[in-house]
Amino acid sequence: MSIAVALDGPAGAGKSSIAKRAAKALDFIYVDTGALYRAIGLAATRRGVAPVASPEVEALLNQITVDLTFNEKGEQAVLLDGEDVSGLIRTPEASMAASEISAIPAVRAYLLDLQRNMAKTRDVIMDGRDIGTVVLPDAQVKIFLTAAPEARAGRRYKELIEKGMDVRYEDILQDVIKRDYNDTHRETAPLKPAEGCVTVDTTELDFEQSVEKIISVIKEKIYGAE
Ligand code: DC
């Protein structure tokens, strides 16, 4: 049977970079489910469909295809109607569109089987908000990865500046706070620690320490040893 690690937590806690590295070390596939919500957010933005529950959003879901592919290095790409949109979904605007679109129950239902199927045949670390609570409630390992909002905003700010984007720390912090609020207050599958999860707070940990901690939690749960 394949092994599933459910990794949930708020935006900017470092889930993706930490999980990518841990997955490589453990020879698991890393699945970033946020990319799926981002791709649907992008589809809605492109077509001028408002990110609220509506027949228009349901029609949109019937018209598009969203998929994740992995190259030989195990790196993920997200495809919207066959187009690789992995780069286009990483702007602050796309983040906000994803946060809004992800509150819509029809969108969450649309992505459920796709996510579950990915964990059926391969060992995965699946990163999201509701992986341990909804998508893979039987995952052998559930981790809730978090950090203070200021630390998360600071990291994201650095990332975007390094990519040459013109952003302000204050705006990023406000975005983080707003997205936390959206993600934890929505009615369907809100962000919350899953029952039986291990909470890891990375506010005071650097990247390498965070990776080590995650790997040791996974090994301990699976093999019963550090
Ligand atoms: O992890 P991320 O920042 O790329 O996610 C983008 C948005 O998608 C985020 O606001 C929350 C939402 N999301 C979700 O609701 N459920 C998931 N499993 C993954 C992401």
PDB file of C-alpha atoms and ligand atoms in Angstrom:
ATOM      1  CA  MET A   1       0.000   0.000   0.000  1.00  0.00           C
ATOM      2  CA  SER A   2       1.275   3.464  -0.813  1.00  0.00           C
ATOM      3  CA  ILE A   3       2.047   5.958   1.928  1.00  0.00           C
ATOM      4  CA  ALA A   4       0.332   9.332   2.194  1.00  0.00           C
ATOM      5  CA  VAL A   5       1.551  12.304   4.168  1.00  0.00           C
ATOM      6  CA  ALA A   6      -1.093  15.038   4.524  1.00  0.00           C
ATOM      7  CA  LEU A   7       0.569  18.405   5.005  1.00  0.00           C
ATOM      8  CA  ASP A   8      -1.773  21.272   5.817  1.00  0.00           C
ATOM      9  CA  GLY A   9      -1.273  24.787   7.079  1.00  0.00           C
ATOM     10  CA  PRO A  10      -1.723  28.474   6.291  1.00  0.00           C
ATOM     11  CA  ALA A  11      -0.273  30.335   3.316  1.00  0.00           C
ATOM     12  CA  GLY A  12       3.446  31.028   3.478  1.00  0.00           C
ATOM     13  CA  ALA A  13       4.344  28.590   6.261  1.00  0.00           C
ATOM     14  CA  GLY A  14       6.949  27.160   3.882  1.00  0.00           C
ATOM     15  CA  LYS A  15       4.932  24.032   3.115  1.00  0.00           C
ATOM     16  CA  SER A  16       5.902  23.757  -0.532  1.00  0.00           C
ATOM     17  CA  SER A  17       9.660  24.281  -0.291  1.00  0.00           C
ATOM     18  CA  ILE A  18       9.950  22.186   2.875  1.00  0.00           C
ATOM     19  CA  ALA A  19       7.764  19.394   1.495  1.00  0.00           C
ATOM     20  CA  LYS A  20       9.580  19.366  -1.850  1.00  0.00           C
ATOM     21  CA  ARG A  21      12.893  18.790  -0.122  1.00  0.00           C
ATOM     22  CA  ALA A  22      11.477  16.200   2.303  1.00  0.00           C
ATOM     23  CA  ALA A  23       9.792  14.346  -0.575  1.00  0.00           C
ATOM     24  CA  LYS A  24      13.069  14.172  -2.449  1.00  0.00           C
ATOM     25  CA  ALA A  25      14.902  12.835   0.609  1.00  0.00           C
ATOM     26  CA  LEU A  26      12.239  10.174   1.170  1.00  0.00           C
ATOM     27  CA  ASP A  27      11.657   9.398  -2.529  1.00  0.00           C
ATOM     28  CA  PHE A  28       8.012  10.456  -2.364  1.00  0.00           C
ATOM     29  CA  ILE A  29       6.102  12.518  -4.958  1.00  0.00           C
ATOM     30  CA  TYR A  30       5.311  16.047  -3.796  1.00  0.00           C
ATOM     31  CA  VAL A  31       1.798  17.177  -4.730  1.00  0.00           C
ATOM     32  CA  ASP A  32       0.954  20.867  -4.383  1.00  0.00           C
ATOM     33  CA  THR A  33      -2.861  21.024  -4.392  1.00  0.00           C
ATOM     34  CA  GLY A  34      -2.900  24.831  -4.109  1.00  0.00           C
ATOM     35  CA  ALA A  35      -1.787  24.904  -7.754  1.00  0.00           C
ATOM     36  CA  LEU A  36      -5.127  23.347  -8.731  1.00  0.00           C
ATOM     37  CA  TYR A  37      -7.122  26.095  -6.994  1.00  0.00           C
ATOM     38  CA  ARG A  38      -4.794  28.682  -8.493  1.00  0.00           C
ATOM     39  CA  ALA A  39      -5.367  27.297 -12.002  1.00  0.00           C
ATOM     40  CA  ILE A  40      -9.140  27.517 -11.554  1.00  0.00           C
ATOM     41  CA  GLY A  41      -8.741  31.054 -10.162  1.00  0.00           C
ATOM     42  CA  LEU A  42      -6.760  31.937 -13.288  1.00  0.00           C
ATOM     43  CA  ALA A  43      -9.417  30.417 -15.547  1.00  0.00           C
ATOM     44  CA  ALA A  44     -12.092  32.512 -13.805  1.00  0.00           C
ATOM     45  CA  THR A  45     -10.009  35.694 -14.033  1.00  0.00           C
ATOM     46  CA  ARG A  46      -9.313  35.125 -17.729  1.00  0.00           C
ATOM     47  CA  ARG A  47     -12.988  34.668 -18.516  1.00  0.00           C
ATOM     48  CA  GLY A  48     -14.205  37.451 -16.235  1.00  0.00           C
ATOM     49  CA  VAL A  49     -16.162  35.017 -14.029  1.00  0.00           C
ATOM     50  CA  ALA A  50     -16.594  36.361 -10.464  1.00  0.00           C
ATOM     51  CA  PRO A  51     -15.152  34.021  -7.781  1.00  0.00           C
ATOM     52  CA  VAL A  52     -18.461  33.459  -5.962  1.00  0.00           C
ATOM     53  CA  ALA A  53     -20.791  30.438  -5.933  1.00  0.00           C
ATOM     54  CA  SER A  54     -22.846  30.825  -9.108  1.00  0.00           C
ATOM     55  CA  PRO A  55     -24.075  28.982 -12.203  1.00  0.00           C
ATOM     56  CA  GLU A  56     -21.289  30.784 -14.105  1.00  0.00           C
ATOM     57  CA  VAL A  57     -18.606  29.121 -11.968  1.00  0.00           C
ATOM     58  CA  GLU A  58     -20.289  25.732 -12.414  1.00  0.00           C
ATOM     59  CA  ALA A  59     -20.406  26.292 -16.175  1.00  0.00           C
ATOM     60  CA  LEU A  60     -16.739  27.241 -16.107  1.00  0.00           C
ATOM     61  CA  LEU A  61     -15.857  23.977 -14.329  1.00  0.00           C
ATOM     62  CA  ASN A  62     -17.643  22.047 -17.059  1.00  0.00           C
ATOM     63  CA  GLN A  63     -15.670  23.823 -19.758  1.00  0.00           C
ATOM     64  CA  ILE A  64     -12.123  23.516 -18.430  1.00  0.00           C
ATOM     65  CA  THR A  65      -9.681  20.707 -17.711  1.00  0.00           C
ATOM     66  CA  VAL A  66      -7.139  20.956 -14.919  1.00  0.00           C
ATOM     67  CA  ASP A  67      -4.403  18.433 -14.394  1.00  0.00           C
ATOM     68  CA  LEU A  68      -1.088  17.905 -12.646  1.00  0.00           C
ATOM     69  CA  THR A  69       1.854  16.291 -14.381  1.00  0.00           C
ATOM     70  CA  PHE A  70       5.264  15.277 -13.067  1.00  0.00           C
ATOM     71  CA  ASN A  71       8.555  15.210 -14.972  1.00  0.00           C
ATOM     72  CA  GLU A  72      11.264  12.597 -14.473  1.00  0.00           C
ATOM     73  CA  LYS A  73      12.684  14.635 -11.567  1.00  0.00           C
ATOM     74  CA  GLY A  74       9.296  14.468  -9.867  1.00  0.00           C
ATOM     75  CA  GLU A  75       8.669  18.192 -10.426  1.00  0.00           C
ATOM     76  CA  GLN A  76       5.030  19.167 -10.757  1.00  0.00           C
ATOM     77  CA  ALA A  77       3.454  21.265 -13.500  1.00  0.00           C
ATOM     78  CA  VAL A  78      -0.175  22.367 -13.528  1.00  0.00           C
ATOM     79  CA  LEU A  79      -2.037  22.300 -16.811  1.00  0.00           C
ATOM     80  CA  LEU A  80      -5.101  24.395 -17.600  1.00  0.00           C
ATOM     81  CA  ASP A  81      -6.686  23.098 -20.798  1.00  0.00           C
ATOM     82  CA  GLY A  82      -3.329  21.539 -21.614  1.00  0.00           C
ATOM     83  CA  GLU A  83      -1.396  24.823 -21.152  1.00  0.00           C
ATOM     84  CA  ASP A  84       1.375  24.820 -18.540  1.00  0.00           C
ATOM     85  CA  VAL A  85       0.312  27.706 -16.263  1.00  0.00           C
ATOM     86  CA  SER A  86       2.744  26.892 -13.421  1.00  0.00           C
ATOM     87  CA  GLY A  87       4.429  30.314 -13.667  1.00  0.00           C
ATOM     88  CA  LEU A  88       1.304  32.391 -14.285  1.00  0.00           C
ATOM     89  CA  ILE A  89      -0.396  31.265 -11.057  1.00  0.00           C
ATOM     90  CA  ARG A  90       2.304  32.625  -8.732  1.00  0.00           C
ATOM     91  CA  THR A  91       1.368  36.316  -8.587  1.00  0.00           C
ATOM     92  CA  PRO A  92      -0.303  38.017  -5.567  1.00  0.00           C
ATOM     93  CA  GLU A  93      -3.436  38.523  -7.738  1.00  0.00           C
ATOM     94  CA  ALA A  94      -3.551  34.811  -8.548  1.00  0.00           C
ATOM     95  CA  SER A  95      -3.140  34.027  -4.831  1.00  0.00           C
ATOM     96  CA  MET A  96      -6.166  36.102  -3.970  1.00  0.00           C
ATOM     97  CA  ALA A  97      -8.239  34.665  -6.827  1.00  0.00           C
ATOM     98  CA  ALA A  98      -7.332  31.143  -5.634  1.00  0.00           C
ATOM     99  CA  SER A  99      -8.305  31.946  -2.069  1.00  0.00           C
ATOM    100  CA  GLU A 100     -11.701  33.257  -3.193  1.00  0.00           C
ATOM    101  CA  ILE A 101     -12.448  30.489  -5.685  1.00  0.00           C
ATOM    102  CA  SER A 102     -11.442  27.801  -3.165  1.00  0.00           C
ATOM    103  CA  ALA A 103     -14.318  28.792  -0.866  1.00  0.00           C
ATOM    104  CA  ILE A 104     -16.842  27.582  -3.463  1.00  0.00           C
ATOM    105  CA  PRO A 105     -18.133  24.068  -2.646  1.00  0.00           C
ATOM    106  CA  ALA A 106     -18.525  23.116  -6.345  1.00  0.00           C
ATOM    107  CA  VAL A 107     -14.851  23.930  -6.933  1.00  0.00           C
ATOM    108  CA  ARG A 108     -13.744  21.797  -3.985  1.00  0.00           C
ATOM    109  CA  ALA A 109     -15.944  18.897  -5.115  1.00  0.00           C
ATOM    110  CA  TYR A 110     -14.563  19.198  -8.640  1.00  0.00           C
ATOM    111  CA  LEU A 111     -10.988  18.727  -7.401  1.00  0.00           C
ATOM    112  CA  LEU A 112     -11.604  15.990  -4.844  1.00  0.00           C
ATOM    113  CA  ASP A 113     -11.226  12.852  -6.996  1.00  0.00           C
ATOM    114  CA  LEU A 114      -8.271  14.258  -8.882  1.00  0.00           C
ATOM    115  CA  GLN A 115      -6.433  14.746  -5.581  1.00  0.00           C
ATOM    116  CA  ARG A 116      -7.437  11.360  -4.169  1.00  0.00           C
ATOM    117  CA  ASN A 117      -6.359   9.554  -7.327  1.00  0.00           C
ATOM    118  CA  MET A 118      -2.868  11.010  -7.050  1.00  0.00           C
ATOM    119  CA  ALA A 119      -2.341   9.289  -3.713  1.00  0.00           C
ATOM    120  CA  LYS A 120      -3.651   5.898  -4.815  1.00  0.00           C
ATOM    121  CA  THR A 121      -0.607   4.432  -6.480  1.00  0.00           C
ATOM    122  CA  ARG A 122       2.335   6.499  -5.278  1.00  0.00           C
ATOM    123  CA  ASP A 123       3.917   7.544  -1.996  1.00  0.00           C
ATOM    124  CA  VAL A 124       2.994  11.229  -1.683  1.00  0.00           C
ATOM    125  CA  ILE A 125       3.430  14.268   0.461  1.00  0.00           C
ATOM    126  CA  MET A 126       0.301  16.206  -0.396  1.00  0.00           C
ATOM    127  CA  ASP A 127       0.259  19.863   0.564  1.00  0.00           C
ATOM    128  CA  GLY A 128      -2.948  21.869   1.006  1.00  0.00           C
ATOM    129  CA  ARG A 129      -5.472  23.081   3.561  1.00  0.00           C
ATOM    130  CA  ASP A 130      -7.890  20.167   3.931  1.00  0.00           C
ATOM    131  CA  ILE A 131      -5.750  17.162   3.016  1.00  0.00           C
ATOM    132  CA  GLY A 132      -5.796  15.583   6.481  1.00  0.00           C
ATOM    133  CA  THR A 133      -9.385  16.599   7.212  1.00  0.00           C
ATOM    134  CA  VAL A 134     -11.164  15.924   3.892  1.00  0.00           C
ATOM    135  CA  VAL A 135      -9.058  14.716   0.964  1.00  0.00           C
ATOM    136  CA  LEU A 136      -7.013  11.967   2.672  1.00  0.00           C
ATOM    137  CA  PRO A 137      -8.521  11.509   6.132  1.00  0.00           C
ATOM    138  CA  ASP A 138      -6.857   8.070   6.353  1.00  0.00           C
ATOM    139  CA  ALA A 139      -3.349   9.381   5.625  1.00  0.00           C
ATOM    140  CA  GLN A 140      -0.729   7.565   7.713  1.00  0.00           C
ATOM    141  CA  VAL A 141       0.910  10.893   8.613  1.00  0.00           C
ATOM    142  CA  LYS A 142      -0.827  14.240   9.144  1.00  0.00           C
ATOM    143  CA  ILE A 143       1.172  17.381   9.741  1.00  0.00           C
ATOM    144  CA  PHE A 144      -0.075  20.910  10.409  1.00  0.00           C
ATOM    145  CA  LEU A 145       2.721  23.277   9.437  1.00  0.00           C
ATOM    146  CA  THR A 146       2.367  26.830  10.666  1.00  0.00           C
ATOM    147  CA  ALA A 147       4.292  30.027  11.537  1.00  0.00           C
ATOM    148  CA  ALA A 148       3.449  33.545  12.777  1.00  0.00           C
ATOM    149  CA  PRO A 149       1.830  35.774  10.069  1.00  0.00           C
ATOM    150  CA  GLU A 150       4.743  38.242  10.166  1.00  0.00           C
ATOM    151  CA  ALA A 151       7.283  35.467   9.572  1.00  0.00           C
ATOM    152  CA  ARG A 152       5.219  34.079   6.700  1.00  0.00           C
ATOM    153  CA  ALA A 153       4.754  37.508   5.097  1.00  0.00           C
ATOM    154  CA  GLY A 154       8.476  38.214   5.452  1.00  0.00           C
ATOM    155  CA  ARG A 155       9.401  34.997   3.650  1.00  0.00           C
ATOM    156  CA  ARG A 156       6.925  35.545   0.829  1.00  0.00           C
ATOM    157  CA  TYR A 157       8.101  39.155   0.431  1.00  0.00           C
ATOM    158  CA  LYS A 158      11.696  37.977   0.068  1.00  0.00           C
ATOM    159  CA  GLU A 159      10.667  35.325  -2.470  1.00  0.00           C
ATOM    160  CA  LEU A 160       8.759  37.789  -4.663  1.00  0.00           C
ATOM    161  CA  ILE A 161      11.485  40.457  -4.485  1.00  0.00           C
ATOM    162  CA  GLU A 162      14.040  37.842  -5.524  1.00  0.00           C
ATOM    163  CA  LYS A 163      11.838  37.076  -8.530  1.00  0.00           C
ATOM    164  CA  GLY A 164      12.065  40.768  -9.437  1.00  0.00           C
ATOM    165  CA  MET A 165       8.475  41.627  -8.510  1.00  0.00           C
ATOM    166  CA  ASP A 166       7.630  45.104  -7.257  1.00  0.00           C
ATOM    167  CA  VAL A 167       5.814  44.429  -3.963  1.00  0.00           C
ATOM    168  CA  ARG A 168       5.558  45.987  -0.473  1.00  0.00           C
ATOM    169  CA  TYR A 169       5.917  44.023   2.787  1.00  0.00           C
ATOM    170  CA  GLU A 170       2.841  45.717   4.294  1.00  0.00           C
ATOM    171  CA  ASP A 171       0.686  44.644   1.339  1.00  0.00           C
ATOM    172  CA  ILE A 172       1.953  41.062   1.588  1.00  0.00           C
ATOM    173  CA  LEU A 173       1.223  40.979   5.330  1.00  0.00           C
ATOM    174  CA  GLN A 174      -2.310  42.249   4.729  1.00  0.00           C
ATOM    175  CA  ASP A 175      -2.751  39.594   2.006  1.00  0.00           C
ATOM    176  CA  VAL A 176      -1.531  36.856   4.371  1.00  0.00           C
ATOM    177  CA  ILE A 177      -3.944  38.009   7.087  1.00  0.00           C
ATOM    178  CA  LYS A 178      -6.844  38.233   4.634  1.00  0.00           C
ATOM    179  CA  ARG A 179      -6.095  34.816   3.132  1.00  0.00           C
ATOM    180  CA  ASP A 180      -5.797  33.259   6.613  1.00  0.00           C
ATOM    181  CA  TYR A 181      -9.202  34.704   7.416  1.00  0.00           C
ATOM    182  CA  ASN A 182     -10.743  33.416   4.163  1.00  0.00           C
ATOM    183  CA  ASP A 183      -9.147  29.977   4.511  1.00  0.00           C
ATOM    184  CA  THR A 184     -10.172  29.454   8.150  1.00  0.00           C
ATOM    185  CA  HIS A 185     -13.666  30.969   7.960  1.00  0.00           C
ATOM    186  CA  ARG A 186     -15.098  29.414   4.818  1.00  0.00           C
ATOM    187  CA  GLU A 187     -17.943  26.965   5.360  1.00  0.00           C
ATOM    188  CA  THR A 188     -16.611  24.138   3.206  1.00  0.00           C
ATOM    189  CA  ALA A 189     -13.439  22.399   4.349  1.00  0.00           C
ATOM    190  CA  PRO A 190     -11.993  25.311   6.343  1.00  0.00           C
ATOM    191  CA  LEU A 191      -8.313  25.248   7.256  1.00  0.00           C
ATOM    192  CA  LYS A 192      -7.938  23.614  10.669  1.00  0.00           C
ATOM    193  CA  PRO A 193      -5.616  21.039  12.221  1.00  0.00           C
ATOM    194  CA  ALA A 194      -6.785  17.474  11.435  1.00  0.00           C
ATOM    195  CA  GLU A 195      -7.518  15.086  14.256  1.00  0.00           C
ATOM    196  CA  GLY A 196      -4.365  13.243  15.219  1.00  0.00           C
ATOM    197  CA  CYS A 197      -2.042  15.628  13.380  1.00  0.00           C
ATOM    198  CA  VAL A 198       1.381  16.716  14.555  1.00  0.00           C
ATOM    199  CA  THR A 199       1.690  20.532  14.617  1.00  0.00           C
ATOM    200  CA  VAL A 200       5.040  21.954  13.534  1.00  0.00           C
ATOM    201  CA  ASP A 201       5.611  25.709  14.056  1.00  0.00           C
ATOM    202  CA  THR A 202       8.442  27.063  11.888  1.00  0.00           C
ATOM    203  CA  THR A 203       8.481  30.679  13.198  1.00  0.00           C
ATOM    204  CA  GLU A 204      11.794  30.075  14.955  1.00  0.00           C
ATOM    205  CA  LEU A 205      13.149  27.402  12.590  1.00  0.00           C
ATOM    206  CA  ASP A 206      15.226  28.005   9.504  1.00  0.00           C
ATOM    207  CA  PHE A 207      14.646  26.064   6.300  1.00  0.00           C
ATOM    208  CA  GLU A 208      17.031  23.174   7.029  1.00  0.00           C
ATOM    209  CA  GLN A 209      15.707  22.761  10.563  1.00  0.00           C
ATOM    210  CA  SER A 210      12.132  22.713   9.255  1.00  0.00           C
ATOM    211  CA  VAL A 211      12.984  20.037   6.667  1.00  0.00           C
ATOM    212  CA  GLU A 212      14.704  17.912   9.314  1.00  0.00           C
ATOM    213  CA  LYS A 213      11.754  18.234  11.638  1.00  0.00           C
ATOM    214  CA  ILE A 214       9.259  17.177   8.959  1.00  0.00           C
ATOM    215  CA  ILE A 215      11.372  14.202   7.903  1.00  0.00           C
ATOM    216  CA  SER A 216      11.739  13.057  11.498  1.00  0.00           C
ATOM    217  CA  VAL A 217       7.964  13.341  12.113  1.00  0.00           C
ATOM    218  CA  ILE A 218       7.275  11.271   8.973  1.00  0.00           C
ATOM    219  CA  LYS A 219       9.882   8.615   9.771  1.00  0.00           C
ATOM    220  CA  GLU A 220       8.718   8.344  13.341  1.00  0.00           C
ATOM    221  CA  LYS A 221       5.073   7.844  12.255  1.00  0.00           C
ATOM    222  CA  ILE A 222       5.879   5.371   9.511  1.00  0.00           C
ATOM    223  CA  TYR A 223       8.813   3.437  10.862  1.00  0.00           C
ATOM    224  CA  GLY A 224       8.408   4.210  14.561  1.00  0.00           C
ATOM    225  CA  ALA A 225      11.927   5.643  14.762  1.00  0.00           C
ATOM    226  CA  GLU A 226      13.720   8.958  14.183  1.00  0.00           C
TER     227      GLU A 226
HETATM  228  O1   DC B   1      -1.153  26.716  -1.034  1.00  0.00           O
HETATM  229  P1   DC B   1      -1.507  27.908  -1.941  1.00  0.00           P
HETATM  230  O2   DC B   1      -1.206  29.215  -1.306  1.00  0.00           O
HETATM  231  O3   DC B   1      -0.914  27.787  -3.307  1.00  0.00           O
HETATM  232  O4   DC B   1      -3.100  27.816  -2.138  1.00  0.00           O
HETATM  233  C1   DC B   1      -3.810  28.754  -2.894  1.00  0.00           C
HETATM  234  C2   DC B   1      -5.213  28.911  -2.299  1.00  0.00           C
HETATM  235  O5   DC B   1      -5.935  27.688  -2.498  1.00  0.00           O
HETATM  236  C3   DC B   1      -5.239  29.202  -0.799  1.00  0.00           C
HETATM  237  O6   DC B   1      -5.811  30.466  -0.537  1.00  0.00           O
HETATM  238  C4   DC B   1      -6.105  28.151  -0.189  1.00  0.00           C
HETATM  239  C5   DC B   1      -6.596  27.318  -1.317  1.00  0.00           C
HETATM  240  N1   DC B   1      -6.373  25.891  -1.070  1.00  0.00           N
HETATM  241  C6   DC B   1      -7.386  25.179  -0.515  1.00  0.00           C
HETATM  242  O7   DC B   1      -8.420  25.746  -0.168  1.00  0.00           O
HETATM  243  N2   DC B   1      -7.263  23.841  -0.338  1.00  0.00           N
HETATM  244  C7   DC B   1      -6.139  23.206  -0.688  1.00  0.00           C
HETATM  245  N3   DC B   1      -6.047  21.878  -0.516  1.00  0.00           N
HETATM  246  C8   DC B   1      -5.064  23.937  -1.259  1.00  0.00           C
HETATM  247  C9   DC B   1      -5.208  25.289  -1.427  1.00  0.00           C
END
